[in-house]
Short mmCIF file of C-alpha atoms and ligand atoms in Angstrom, two decimals:
data_model
loop_
_atom_site.label_atom_id
_atom_site.label_comp_id
_atom_site.label_asym_id
_atom_site.label_seq_id
_atom_site.Cartn_x
_atom_site.Cartn_y
_atom_site.Cartn_z
CA UNK A 207 -23.67 24.38 0.27
CA UNK A 208 -25.18 24.04 -3.18
CA UNK A 209 -24.73 20.58 -4.71
CA UNK A 210 -25.42 19.77 -8.34
CA UNK A 211 -25.74 16.27 -9.66
CA UNK A 212 -25.49 14.50 -12.99
CA UNK A 213 -25.18 11.15 -14.71
CA UNK A 214 -22.65 10.15 -17.35
CA UNK A 215 -21.36 6.94 -18.91
CA UNK A 216 -18.06 5.63 -20.19
CA UNK A 217 -16.76 2.17 -21.07
CA UNK A 218 -14.38 1.58 -18.18
CA UNK A 219 -13.71 3.22 -14.86
CA UNK A 220 -10.36 2.97 -13.06
CA UNK A 221 -10.42 4.25 -9.48
CA UNK A 222 -6.90 5.27 -8.45
CA UNK A 223 -3.91 6.61 -10.36
CA UNK A 224 -0.89 4.80 -8.91
CA UNK A 225 1.10 2.19 -10.78
CA UNK A 226 -1.65 -0.49 -10.82
CA UNK A 227 -4.44 1.88 -11.89
CA UNK A 228 -2.44 3.51 -14.68
CA UNK A 229 -1.15 0.17 -15.94
CA UNK A 230 -4.73 -1.17 -16.06
CA UNK A 231 -5.95 2.00 -17.82
CA UNK A 232 -3.37 1.52 -20.59
CA UNK A 233 -4.73 -1.97 -21.34
CA UNK A 234 -8.36 -0.85 -21.09
CA UNK A 235 -7.80 2.02 -23.52
CA UNK A 236 -7.29 -0.55 -26.29
CA UNK A 237 -10.92 -1.69 -25.77
CA UNK A 238 -12.83 1.54 -25.18
CA UNK A 239 -13.11 4.86 -23.36
CA UNK A 240 -11.52 4.93 -19.92
CA UNK A 241 -12.11 7.33 -17.06
CA UNK A 242 -9.40 7.40 -14.36
CA UNK A 243 -10.82 8.80 -11.13
CA UNK A 244 -8.50 9.98 -8.40
CA UNK A 245 -9.29 11.83 -5.19
CA UNK A 246 -6.28 14.17 -5.23
CA UNK A 247 -3.84 15.17 -7.95
CA UNK A 248 -2.93 12.24 -10.18
CA UNK A 249 0.59 11.83 -8.81
CA UNK A 250 -0.49 11.72 -5.16
CA UNK A 251 -0.33 8.02 -4.39
CA UNK A 252 1.96 5.59 -2.57
CA UNK A 253 3.68 4.88 -5.89
CA UNK A 254 5.06 8.42 -5.92
CA UNK A 255 6.74 7.85 -2.54
CA UNK A 256 8.11 4.34 -3.18
CA UNK A 257 11.85 4.66 -2.73
CA UNK A 258 13.72 1.34 -2.63
CA UNK A 259 12.74 0.03 -5.98
CA UNK A 260 11.21 -2.72 -7.97
CA UNK A 261 12.29 -6.32 -7.49
CA UNK A 262 12.77 -8.28 -10.70
CA UNK A 263 14.91 -11.26 -11.65
CA UNK A 264 16.91 -9.57 -14.40
CA UNK A 265 20.47 -9.44 -13.07
CA UNK A 266 23.19 -11.84 -14.23
CA UNK A 267 23.36 -13.48 -10.80
CA UNK A 268 19.59 -13.97 -10.49
CA UNK A 269 16.94 -16.44 -11.63
CA UNK A 270 13.14 -16.44 -11.58
CA UNK A 271 13.29 -19.51 -9.31
CA UNK A 272 15.32 -17.59 -6.68
CA UNK A 273 12.84 -14.72 -6.73
CA UNK A 274 9.99 -17.20 -6.34
CA UNK A 275 11.67 -18.90 -3.40
CA UNK A 276 12.45 -15.63 -1.58
CA UNK A 277 8.88 -14.34 -2.06
CA UNK A 278 7.36 -17.56 -0.72
CA UNK A 279 9.74 -17.60 2.26
CA UNK A 280 8.93 -13.99 3.22
CA UNK A 281 5.18 -14.72 2.89
CA UNK A 282 5.59 -17.20 5.75
CA UNK A 283 3.57 -20.04 4.23
CA UNK A 284 0.50 -18.05 3.21
CA UNK A 285 1.33 -17.01 -0.37
CA UNK A 286 -0.72 -18.12 -3.35
CA UNK A 287 2.11 -19.93 -5.11
CA UNK A 288 0.48 -19.90 -8.54
CA UNK A 289 0.11 -16.12 -8.43
CA UNK A 290 3.67 -15.65 -7.13
CA UNK A 291 4.85 -17.66 -10.13
CA UNK A 292 2.94 -15.30 -12.42
CA UNK A 293 4.46 -12.29 -10.65
CA UNK A 294 8.09 -13.39 -10.96
CA UNK A 295 7.73 -14.88 -14.44
CA UNK A 296 5.87 -12.01 -16.10
CA UNK A 297 7.82 -9.37 -14.14
CA UNK A 298 10.91 -9.20 -16.37
CA UNK A 299 8.87 -8.70 -19.56
CA UNK A 300 6.68 -6.01 -17.96
CA UNK A 301 9.77 -4.15 -16.75
CA UNK A 302 11.39 -4.29 -20.21
CA UNK A 303 8.12 -2.91 -21.62
CA UNK A 304 8.18 -0.09 -19.06
CA UNK A 305 11.75 0.76 -20.06
CA UNK A 306 10.63 0.83 -23.71
CA UNK A 307 7.96 3.38 -22.66
CA UNK A 308 10.65 5.65 -21.25
CA UNK A 309 11.20 4.63 -17.60
CA UNK A 310 14.83 5.28 -16.71
CA UNK A 311 16.34 3.01 -14.08
CA UNK A 312 19.81 3.65 -12.65
CA UNK A 313 22.63 2.02 -14.57
CA UNK A 314 26.27 1.15 -14.03
CA UNK A 315 29.26 0.23 -16.18
CA UNK A 316 29.08 3.50 -18.08
CA UNK A 317 25.30 3.21 -18.54
CA UNK A 318 25.41 -0.19 -20.20
CA UNK A 319 24.01 -2.36 -17.41
CA UNK A 320 21.05 -1.93 -15.11
CA UNK A 321 22.18 -1.41 -11.49
CA UNK A 322 20.66 -3.74 -8.89
CA UNK A 323 20.68 -3.30 -5.14
CA UNK A 324 19.90 -5.71 -2.32
CA UNK A 325 17.14 -5.48 0.27
CA UNK A 326 16.14 -7.57 3.27
CA UNK A 327 15.18 -11.22 2.71
CA UNK A 328 16.37 -11.19 -0.93
CA UNK A 329 19.03 -13.81 -1.64
CA UNK A 330 20.29 -11.84 -4.67
CA UNK A 331 20.83 -8.25 -5.72
CA UNK A 332 17.61 -7.77 -7.69
CA UNK A 333 16.17 -4.34 -6.87
CA UNK A 334 16.08 -1.85 -9.73
CA UNK A 335 16.04 1.78 -8.66
CA UNK A 336 15.68 5.19 -10.28
CA UNK A 337 17.33 8.50 -9.38
CA UNK A 338 18.78 6.66 -6.37
CA UNK A 339 15.75 6.58 -4.11
CA UNK A 340 12.87 7.85 -6.27
CA UNK A 341 11.88 4.67 -8.10
CA UNK A 342 8.11 5.01 -7.72
CA UNK A 343 8.19 8.61 -8.94
CA UNK A 344 10.00 7.58 -12.13
CA UNK A 345 7.60 4.71 -12.84
CA UNK A 346 4.63 7.01 -12.22
CA UNK A 347 6.14 9.61 -14.58
CA UNK A 348 6.58 7.08 -17.38
CA UNK A 349 3.09 5.63 -16.97
CA UNK A 350 1.41 9.04 -16.73
CA UNK A 351 3.14 10.13 -19.95
CA UNK A 352 1.78 7.03 -21.68
CA UNK A 353 -1.70 7.64 -20.25
CA UNK A 354 -1.66 11.31 -21.29
CA UNK A 355 -0.76 10.27 -24.83
CA UNK A 356 -3.72 7.87 -25.05
CA UNK A 357 -6.68 9.59 -26.70
CA UNK A 358 -9.11 7.18 -25.04
CA UNK A 359 -8.17 7.96 -21.45
CA UNK A 360 -9.72 10.85 -19.53
CA UNK A 361 -8.93 11.79 -15.94
CA UNK A 362 -11.08 13.15 -13.15
CA UNK A 363 -8.71 14.48 -10.47
CA UNK A 364 -9.92 15.65 -7.02
CA UNK A 365 -12.88 13.29 -7.38
CA UNK A 366 -13.78 11.03 -4.50
CA UNK A 367 -15.56 7.77 -5.07
CA UNK A 368 -18.37 7.45 -2.55
CA UNK A 369 -19.58 3.98 -3.50
CA UNK A 370 -19.91 1.59 -6.39
CA UNK A 371 -23.14 1.39 -8.33
CA UNK A 372 -24.27 -2.24 -8.05
CA UNK A 373 -27.25 -3.73 -9.87
CA UNK A 374 -28.24 -7.40 -9.63
CA UNK A 375 -24.98 -8.15 -7.86
CA UNK A 376 -22.92 -6.64 -10.69
CA UNK A 377 -20.67 -3.55 -10.53
CA UNK A 378 -21.99 -1.07 -13.07
CA UNK A 379 -20.28 2.16 -12.15
CA UNK A 380 -19.38 4.53 -9.35
CA UNK A 381 -20.96 7.40 -7.48
CA UNK A 382 -18.40 10.19 -7.35
CA UNK A 383 -18.12 13.45 -5.43
CA UNK A 384 -16.28 16.04 -7.54
CA UNK A 385 -14.93 18.14 -4.75
CA UNK A 386 -13.95 21.29 -6.65
CA UNK A 387 -17.15 21.47 -8.71
CA UNK A 388 -19.30 20.46 -5.71
CA UNK A 389 -20.91 17.96 -8.01
CA UNK A 390 -22.29 14.51 -7.37
CA UNK A 391 -21.90 12.35 -10.46
CA UNK A 392 -23.18 8.84 -11.15
CA UNK A 393 -20.79 7.30 -13.66
CA UNK A 394 -21.92 4.12 -15.43
CA UNK A 395 -19.48 1.75 -17.13
CA UNK A 396 -19.11 -1.77 -18.45
CA UNK A 397 -16.53 -2.63 -15.78
CA UNK A 398 -14.73 -1.00 -12.86
CA UNK A 399 -11.10 -1.49 -11.80
CA UNK A 400 -10.37 -0.61 -8.19
CA UNK A 401 -6.76 0.50 -7.66
CA UNK A 402 -7.00 2.88 -4.73
CA UNK A 403 -3.83 1.80 -2.90
CA UNK A 404 -3.38 1.31 0.82
CA UNK A 405 -4.62 2.31 4.24
CA UNK A 406 -1.58 3.38 6.30
CA UNK A 407 -3.34 6.56 7.43
CA UNK A 408 -5.52 4.59 9.83
CA UNK A 409 -2.39 4.17 11.97
CA UNK A 410 -0.80 6.99 13.93
CA UNK A 411 2.62 6.16 12.54
CA UNK A 412 2.79 5.48 8.81
CA UNK A 413 5.02 5.95 5.80
CA UNK A 414 1.95 6.36 3.58
CA UNK A 415 0.76 9.66 2.08
CA UNK A 416 -2.36 11.46 3.36
CA UNK A 417 -4.50 9.91 0.64
CA UNK A 418 -3.98 6.33 1.91
CA UNK A 419 -7.20 6.10 3.93
CA UNK A 420 -8.29 2.61 2.88
CA UNK A 421 -11.05 3.86 0.57
CA UNK A 422 -11.06 0.95 -1.88
CA UNK A 423 -11.22 -1.72 0.83
CA UNK A 424 -14.29 -0.07 2.38
CA UNK A 425 -15.95 0.68 -0.97
CA UNK A 426 -15.60 -2.96 -2.07
CA UNK A 427 -16.84 -4.22 1.29
CA UNK A 428 -19.94 -2.02 1.22
CA UNK A 429 -20.61 -3.14 -2.35
CA UNK A 430 -20.59 -6.77 -1.21
CA UNK A 431 -17.23 -8.02 -2.56
CA UNK A 432 -15.10 -10.40 -0.46
CA UNK A 433 -12.01 -9.18 1.42
CA UNK A 434 -9.31 -11.48 2.72
CA UNK A 435 -6.13 -11.53 4.91
CA UNK A 436 -7.02 -8.19 6.52
CA UNK A 437 -4.96 -8.99 9.64
CA UNK A 438 -1.71 -8.77 7.69
CA UNK A 439 -0.44 -5.19 7.88
CA UNK A 440 3.26 -4.68 7.23
CA UNK A 441 5.16 -2.30 9.48
CA UNK A 442 8.30 -0.86 7.91
CA UNK A 443 11.17 -0.89 10.40
CA UNK A 444 12.62 2.51 9.63
CA UNK A 445 10.70 5.74 9.32
CA UNK A 446 12.22 9.04 10.39
CA UNK A 447 11.47 9.77 14.04
CA UNK A 448 11.78 13.49 14.60
CA UNK A 449 9.02 15.25 16.54
CA UNK A 450 6.92 17.38 14.19
CA UNK A 451 8.72 16.09 11.07
CA UNK A 452 6.77 13.98 8.56
CA UNK A 453 7.15 10.22 9.09
CA UNK A 454 9.40 9.95 6.11
CA UNK A 455 10.43 6.47 4.90
CA UNK A 456 14.10 5.54 5.19
CA UNK A 457 14.43 2.91 2.53
CA UNK A 458 15.37 -0.62 3.31
CA UNK A 459 17.93 -0.22 0.53
CA UNK A 460 19.98 1.76 3.08
CA UNK A 461 20.40 -1.41 5.13
CA UNK A 462 20.93 -3.26 1.85
CA UNK A 463 23.93 -0.96 1.23
CA UNK A 464 25.32 -1.54 4.74
CA UNK A 465 23.48 0.76 7.19
CA UNK A 466 23.30 -0.64 10.74
CA UNK A 467 20.67 -0.45 13.47
CA UNK A 468 21.78 0.58 16.96
CA UNK A 469 19.77 1.29 20.10
CA UNK A 470 19.93 4.55 22.05
CA UNK A 471 22.80 3.10 24.10
CA UNK A 472 24.78 2.82 20.89
CA UNK A 473 24.62 -1.02 20.80
CA UNK A 474 24.08 -2.86 17.50
CA UNK A 475 21.28 -5.33 18.23
CA UNK A 476 20.06 -7.12 15.09
CA UNK A 477 22.67 -9.96 15.10
CA UNK A 478 21.12 -11.05 18.42
CA UNK A 479 17.68 -11.40 16.81
CA UNK A 480 18.28 -13.08 13.43
CA UNK A 481 21.17 -14.63 11.48
CA UNK A 482 20.58 -12.15 8.65
CA UNK A 483 20.87 -9.25 11.14
CA UNK A 484 19.76 -5.93 9.54
CA UNK A 485 18.63 -7.86 6.46
CA UNK A 486 16.20 -10.12 8.31
CA UNK A 487 12.56 -10.07 7.11
CA UNK A 488 10.76 -6.82 7.87
CA UNK A 489 8.43 -8.19 10.53
CA UNK A 490 11.41 -9.55 12.47
CA UNK A 491 13.30 -6.24 12.26
CA UNK A 492 10.22 -4.19 13.29
CA UNK A 493 9.56 -6.37 16.34
CA UNK A 494 13.25 -6.30 17.30
CA UNK A 495 13.18 -2.49 17.18
CA UNK A 496 10.06 -2.37 19.39
CA UNK A 497 11.74 -4.71 21.81
CA UNK A 498 14.88 -2.52 21.96
CA UNK A 499 12.75 0.61 22.41
CA UNK A 500 10.99 -1.02 25.38
CA UNK A 501 14.27 -2.27 26.83
CA UNK A 502 15.89 1.16 26.64
CA UNK A 503 12.66 3.10 27.43
CA UNK A 504 13.09 5.07 24.26
CA UNK A 505 10.79 6.21 21.44
CA UNK A 506 13.27 5.26 18.72
CA UNK A 507 16.48 3.50 17.72
CA UNK A 508 19.09 4.78 15.24
CA UNK A 509 20.04 3.95 11.69
CA UNK A 510 23.78 4.43 11.25
CA UNK A 511 25.45 5.10 7.90
CA UNK A 512 28.47 6.98 9.19
CA UNK A 513 30.86 4.19 8.24
CA UNK A 514 29.81 4.39 4.56
CA UNK A 515 31.50 6.70 2.07
CA UNK A 516 29.76 10.11 2.29
CA UNK A 517 29.80 10.72 -1.47
CA UNK A 518 28.28 7.30 -2.12
CA UNK A 519 25.51 7.94 0.43
CA UNK A 520 24.65 11.35 -1.07
CA UNK A 521 24.51 9.95 -4.61
CA UNK A 522 22.72 6.75 -3.78
CA UNK A 523 20.04 8.34 -1.55
CA UNK A 524 19.65 11.95 -2.73
CA UNK A 525 16.00 12.35 -1.70
CA UNK A 526 16.57 10.90 1.76
CA UNK A 527 19.77 12.92 2.20
CA UNK A 528 18.10 16.23 1.38
CA UNK A 529 14.94 15.49 3.36
CA UNK A 530 16.92 14.62 6.51
CA UNK A 531 19.06 17.71 6.05
CA UNK A 532 15.87 19.81 6.20
CA UNK A 533 15.49 18.45 9.74
CA UNK A 534 19.13 19.21 10.53
CA UNK A 535 20.34 15.63 10.25
CA UNK A 536 23.34 15.09 8.00
CA UNK A 537 23.04 11.33 7.42
CA UNK A 538 26.69 11.08 6.36
CA UNK A 539 27.81 12.36 9.77
CA UNK A 540 24.99 11.67 12.22
CA UNK A 541 22.86 8.70 13.18
CA UNK A 542 19.20 8.94 12.12
CA UNK A 543 16.47 8.43 14.76
CA UNK A 544 14.01 5.87 13.39
CA UNK A 545 11.00 3.87 14.50
CA UNK A 546 8.66 1.43 12.72
CA UNK A 547 5.53 2.68 10.94
CA UNK A 548 2.57 1.12 9.13
CA UNK A 549 3.66 0.66 5.54
CA UNK A 550 1.72 -1.84 3.45
CA UNK A 551 -1.45 -3.92 3.48
CA UNK A 552 -0.91 -7.51 2.37
CA UNK A 553 -4.62 -8.35 2.51
CA UNK A 554 -7.44 -6.69 0.61
CA UNK A 555 -10.14 -7.30 -1.94
CA UNK A 556 -9.90 -10.96 -2.91
CA UNK A 557 -8.95 -11.43 -6.57
CA UNK A 558 -8.13 -14.26 -8.89
CA UNK A 559 -5.03 -14.32 -11.10
CA UNK A 560 -6.65 -11.79 -13.49
CA UNK A 561 -7.73 -9.23 -10.95
CA UNK A 562 -11.32 -10.50 -10.96
CA UNK A 563 -13.14 -10.15 -7.64
CA UNK A 564 -16.10 -12.30 -6.61
CA UNK A 565 -18.41 -9.55 -7.93
CA UNK A 566 -18.99 -9.56 -11.70
CA UNK A 567 -17.82 -6.30 -13.27
CA UNK A 568 -15.45 -5.45 -10.41
CA UNK A 569 -11.70 -5.91 -10.79
CA UNK A 570 -8.98 -4.89 -8.34
CA UNK A 571 -5.20 -4.46 -8.59
CA UNK A 572 -2.29 -3.16 -6.54
CA UNK A 573 -2.29 -2.71 -2.78
CA UNK A 574 -6.09 -2.71 -2.45
CA UNK A 575 -6.22 -6.18 -3.97
CA UNK A 576 -5.22 -9.46 -2.39
CA UNK A 577 -3.83 -11.71 -5.10
CA UNK A 578 -2.05 -13.66 -2.37
CA UNK A 579 1.42 -12.91 -3.75
CA UNK A 580 2.57 -11.39 -0.46
CA UNK A 581 1.13 -13.99 1.90
CA UNK A 582 1.51 -12.87 5.51
CA UNK A 583 4.51 -10.64 4.86
CA UNK A 584 5.55 -8.90 1.64
CA UNK A 585 9.07 -9.23 0.28
CA UNK A 586 10.55 -5.74 -0.10
CA UNK A 587 10.06 -4.08 -3.50
CA UNK A 588 7.57 -6.66 -4.74
CA UNK A 589 4.70 -4.17 -4.58
CA UNK A 590 5.62 -2.02 -7.59
CA UNK A 591 6.14 -5.24 -9.54
CA UNK A 592 2.74 -6.51 -8.44
CA UNK A 593 1.11 -3.24 -9.54
CA UNK A 594 2.69 -3.51 -12.98
CA UNK A 595 2.05 -7.23 -13.56
CA UNK A 596 -1.42 -7.55 -12.04
CA UNK A 597 -2.51 -4.04 -13.09
CA UNK A 598 -1.96 -5.14 -16.69
CA UNK A 599 -3.71 -8.47 -16.12
CA UNK A 600 -6.71 -6.77 -14.48
CA UNK A 601 -6.91 -4.29 -17.38
CA UNK A 602 -6.85 -7.09 -19.97
CA UNK A 603 -9.50 -9.15 -18.12
CA UNK A 604 -11.78 -6.17 -17.42
CA UNK A 605 -11.57 -5.12 -21.08
CA UNK A 606 -12.59 -8.62 -22.23
CA UNK A 607 -15.48 -8.65 -19.74
CA UNK A 608 -16.63 -5.21 -20.87
CA UNK A 609 -16.68 -6.20 -24.52
CA UNK A 610 -19.22 -8.91 -23.66
CA UNK A 611 -21.52 -6.47 -21.81
CA UNK A 612 -24.25 -4.23 -23.27
CA UNK A 613 -23.63 -0.48 -23.41
CA UNK A 614 -23.80 0.99 -19.90
CA UNK A 615 -27.13 2.47 -18.84
CA UNK A 616 -27.59 5.89 -17.27
CA UNK A 617 -29.87 6.42 -14.31
CA UNK A 618 -30.00 9.18 -11.75
CA UNK A 619 -28.92 8.09 -8.31
CA UNK A 620 -29.35 9.63 -4.87
CA UNK A 621 -26.88 9.97 -2.04
CA UNK A 622 -27.70 10.37 1.65
CA UNK A 623 -25.71 13.02 3.49
CA UNK A 624 -26.16 14.76 6.81
CA UNK A 625 -24.46 17.49 8.76
CA UNK A 626 -21.81 16.79 11.37
CA UNK A 627 -19.33 19.24 12.82
CA UNK A 628 -15.98 18.98 11.04
CA UNK A 629 -14.07 19.24 14.32
CA UNK A 630 -15.68 16.03 15.56
CA UNK A 631 -14.67 14.19 12.41
CA UNK A 632 -11.05 15.26 12.77
CA UNK A 633 -11.07 14.28 16.41
CA UNK A 634 -12.38 10.79 15.66
CA UNK A 635 -9.80 10.42 12.89
CA UNK A 636 -6.99 11.23 15.28
CA UNK A 637 -8.40 8.97 18.03
CA UNK A 638 -8.80 6.10 15.57
CA UNK A 639 -5.19 6.46 14.38
CA UNK A 640 -3.91 6.32 17.97
CA UNK A 641 -6.17 3.39 18.81
CA UNK A 642 -5.05 1.37 15.79
CA UNK A 643 -1.38 2.06 16.49
CA UNK A 644 -1.62 1.17 20.17
CA UNK A 645 -4.04 -1.78 20.05
CA UNK A 646 -3.87 -3.18 16.51
CA UNK A 647 -0.23 -2.33 15.71
CA UNK A 648 2.98 -4.35 15.62
CA UNK A 649 2.18 -6.27 18.80
CA UNK A 650 -1.43 -7.30 19.46
CA UNK A 651 -3.41 -9.32 21.99
CA UNK A 652 -6.98 -10.54 22.35
CA UNK A 653 -7.52 -7.87 24.98
CA UNK A 654 -6.20 -4.98 22.88
CA UNK A 655 -8.13 -6.15 19.81
CA UNK A 656 -11.38 -6.49 21.76
CA UNK A 657 -10.89 -2.97 23.09
CA UNK A 658 -10.30 -1.64 19.58
CA UNK A 659 -13.44 -3.31 18.19
CA UNK A 660 -15.60 -1.92 21.02
CA UNK A 661 -14.19 1.57 20.64
CA UNK A 662 -14.71 1.63 16.89
CA UNK A 663 -18.25 0.37 17.39
CA UNK A 664 -18.86 3.38 19.65
CA UNK A 665 -18.04 5.66 16.67
CA UNK A 666 -20.73 4.07 14.45
CA UNK A 667 -22.66 7.33 14.09
CA UNK A 668 -19.63 8.96 12.42
CA UNK A 669 -19.42 6.09 9.94
CA UNK A 670 -23.09 5.91 9.09
CA UNK A 671 -23.83 9.49 8.14
CA UNK A 672 -22.03 12.76 7.66
CA UNK A 673 -21.60 15.77 5.39
CA UNK A 674 -20.69 15.17 1.75
CA UNK A 675 -17.03 16.10 2.11
CA UNK A 676 -13.61 14.50 1.86
CA UNK A 677 -13.11 14.43 5.66
CA UNK A 678 -16.32 12.50 6.18
CA UNK A 679 -15.91 10.17 3.20
CA UNK A 680 -12.43 9.31 4.48
CA UNK A 681 -13.34 8.76 8.13
CA UNK A 682 -16.25 6.58 7.05
CA UNK A 683 -13.82 4.35 5.14
CA UNK A 684 -11.16 4.43 7.86
CA UNK A 685 -13.62 3.25 10.51
CA UNK A 686 -14.81 0.40 8.30
CA UNK A 687 -11.29 -0.74 7.53
CA UNK A 688 -10.13 -0.36 11.15
CA UNK A 689 -12.97 -2.62 12.23
CA UNK A 690 -12.18 -5.26 9.60
CA UNK A 691 -8.48 -5.38 10.48
CA UNK A 692 -9.24 -5.64 14.20
CA UNK A 693 -11.80 -8.41 13.67
CA UNK A 694 -9.49 -10.39 11.38
CA UNK A 695 -6.64 -10.01 13.89
CA UNK A 696 -8.89 -11.21 16.70
CA UNK A 697 -10.06 -14.17 14.64
CA UNK A 698 -6.50 -15.34 13.89
CA UNK A 699 -5.49 -17.02 17.11
CA UNK A 700 -1.82 -17.38 16.30
CA UNK A 701 1.19 -15.40 15.09
CA UNK A 702 2.11 -15.62 11.41
CA UNK A 703 4.19 -13.22 9.31
CA UNK A 704 3.43 -9.61 10.17
CA UNK A 705 0.55 -10.56 12.49
CA UNK A 706 1.88 -11.06 16.02
CA UNK A 707 -0.13 -11.73 19.19
CA UNK A 708 1.34 -11.92 22.68
CA UNK A 709 -1.44 -14.31 23.73
CA UNK A 710 -0.83 -16.71 20.81
CA UNK A 711 2.86 -16.57 20.03
CA UNK A 712 2.96 -19.67 17.84
CA UNK A 713 1.14 -20.22 14.55
CA UNK A 714 -1.76 -22.05 16.16
CA UNK A 715 -4.09 -24.69 14.74
CA UNK A 716 -5.46 -24.12 11.23
CA UNK A 717 -2.92 -21.32 10.63
CA UNK A 718 -2.88 -22.00 6.88
CA UNK A 719 -6.51 -20.91 6.52
CA UNK A 720 -7.33 -17.46 5.14
CA UNK A 721 -9.87 -15.22 6.88
CA UNK A 722 -12.42 -13.80 4.49
CA UNK A 723 -15.00 -11.06 5.09
CA UNK A 724 -18.14 -10.26 3.23
CA UNK A 725 -20.83 -7.78 4.23
CA UNK A 726 -23.76 -9.55 5.93
C1 SIN B 253 11.76 0.69 0.96
O1 SIN B 253 12.37 1.41 0.16
O2 SIN B 253 12.24 0.28 2.00
C2 SIN B 253 10.36 0.34 0.65
C3 SIN B 253 10.32 -0.69 -0.38
C4 SIN B 253 9.10 -1.51 -0.21
O3 SIN B 253 8.31 -1.29 0.69
O4 SIN B 253 8.95 -2.46 -0.98
#
């Protein structure tokens, strides 16, 4: 394969094109030239698939204080309260701004009032939604339109970031593989914003799109930035369980509108697990489902909407209705087989309230970042809000930092690559996903975590060198992230939020500490 290489410079780099990345890019474009780098097409991110909605204290029955309280309660004692306060206080203004940019949320009362739904662990109806169950897609559409209209923002699609360029402990750019052009490009900038999203693909069962391979976590770690709370992976209780069908998310808003969970014997079980029944926090519902699956020796439970009005269900959940119909399930007439799946990473690259990491020049926002607003368990629909609020804050802070820096330099840079058979890479990817699901999934133990760490260590050669290609660049990141999650989960000798160990079922001593990783 012939590879060409080159060096360019810009003012700011944003890696990732979901809600947080685009929102940061809009702020940065006021300060200079911005390059948004994304490894697939621009719309291919978790934002695009976010169904339920965006939580914001804007309804008549709601208050910022209630949103704060619910978020802290879901986070199970490990939230950064100051940052949660920023999230819920700045959220309403950021959402009004998004509406002024053209985002259309569902309305009621003849279009006069915004329509709010309820989701688990929310004490009020506070979830805005768009086109029923396509909220993320609508937000992405509005932000992309704004980005496309900004003369200062350029996009590199199908471009995979290999690593950050770091000089004297400072992020000064990114080394990027432009897949279609077969071109290696060193891109220098005044500051870099990492907004690469999540890592669900390292688990066999996930609601996340193919692109969610944990790239940003691994890139930041290799660069030397600190990562924190990596043991806290959220498992969504209900993803479609149909052999050979995609693991499609069945929004929590369905339970918010009255859907029930029943086991394969047809028994409703959630009231026996939690006073809030189907609307208990996500970690509780996921573990209850696993427990019912074990009890009934089944691979799934059912989500039942048959008692709800069929017309309402079709209108409220059009995307879910049509997707399930493709797999011959009419959700208005039949129960839907569901099982939990990896959904969201609460931990990530440590940041302050302005998206600043502990590495000068590097900012992070969205799922890849850990602002601490989710603690040990994220409150449903707080992630789009976090992307909007902290994406903007990271953009503003990175712009200010960049304006204080000299013009970026331009130096050629080399990249090491070797040959490895593609089949082997795909095999390791599949084995890793099964390992993480089985040993580092919803229910963990010291034994299973030790086994996972040893197994991943045995795949070191696949992490350390490989062909310059998307499969290798992804598996390299997935192995790094799998190892970090397993080590963090082993280090936390207790069960808190979404992290549950059979050998330490209580919180344990020192539970309020955060586990931080740094290379070396
Ligand atoms: C859902 O629609 O259930 C997902 C919402 C979220 O993860 O916040």
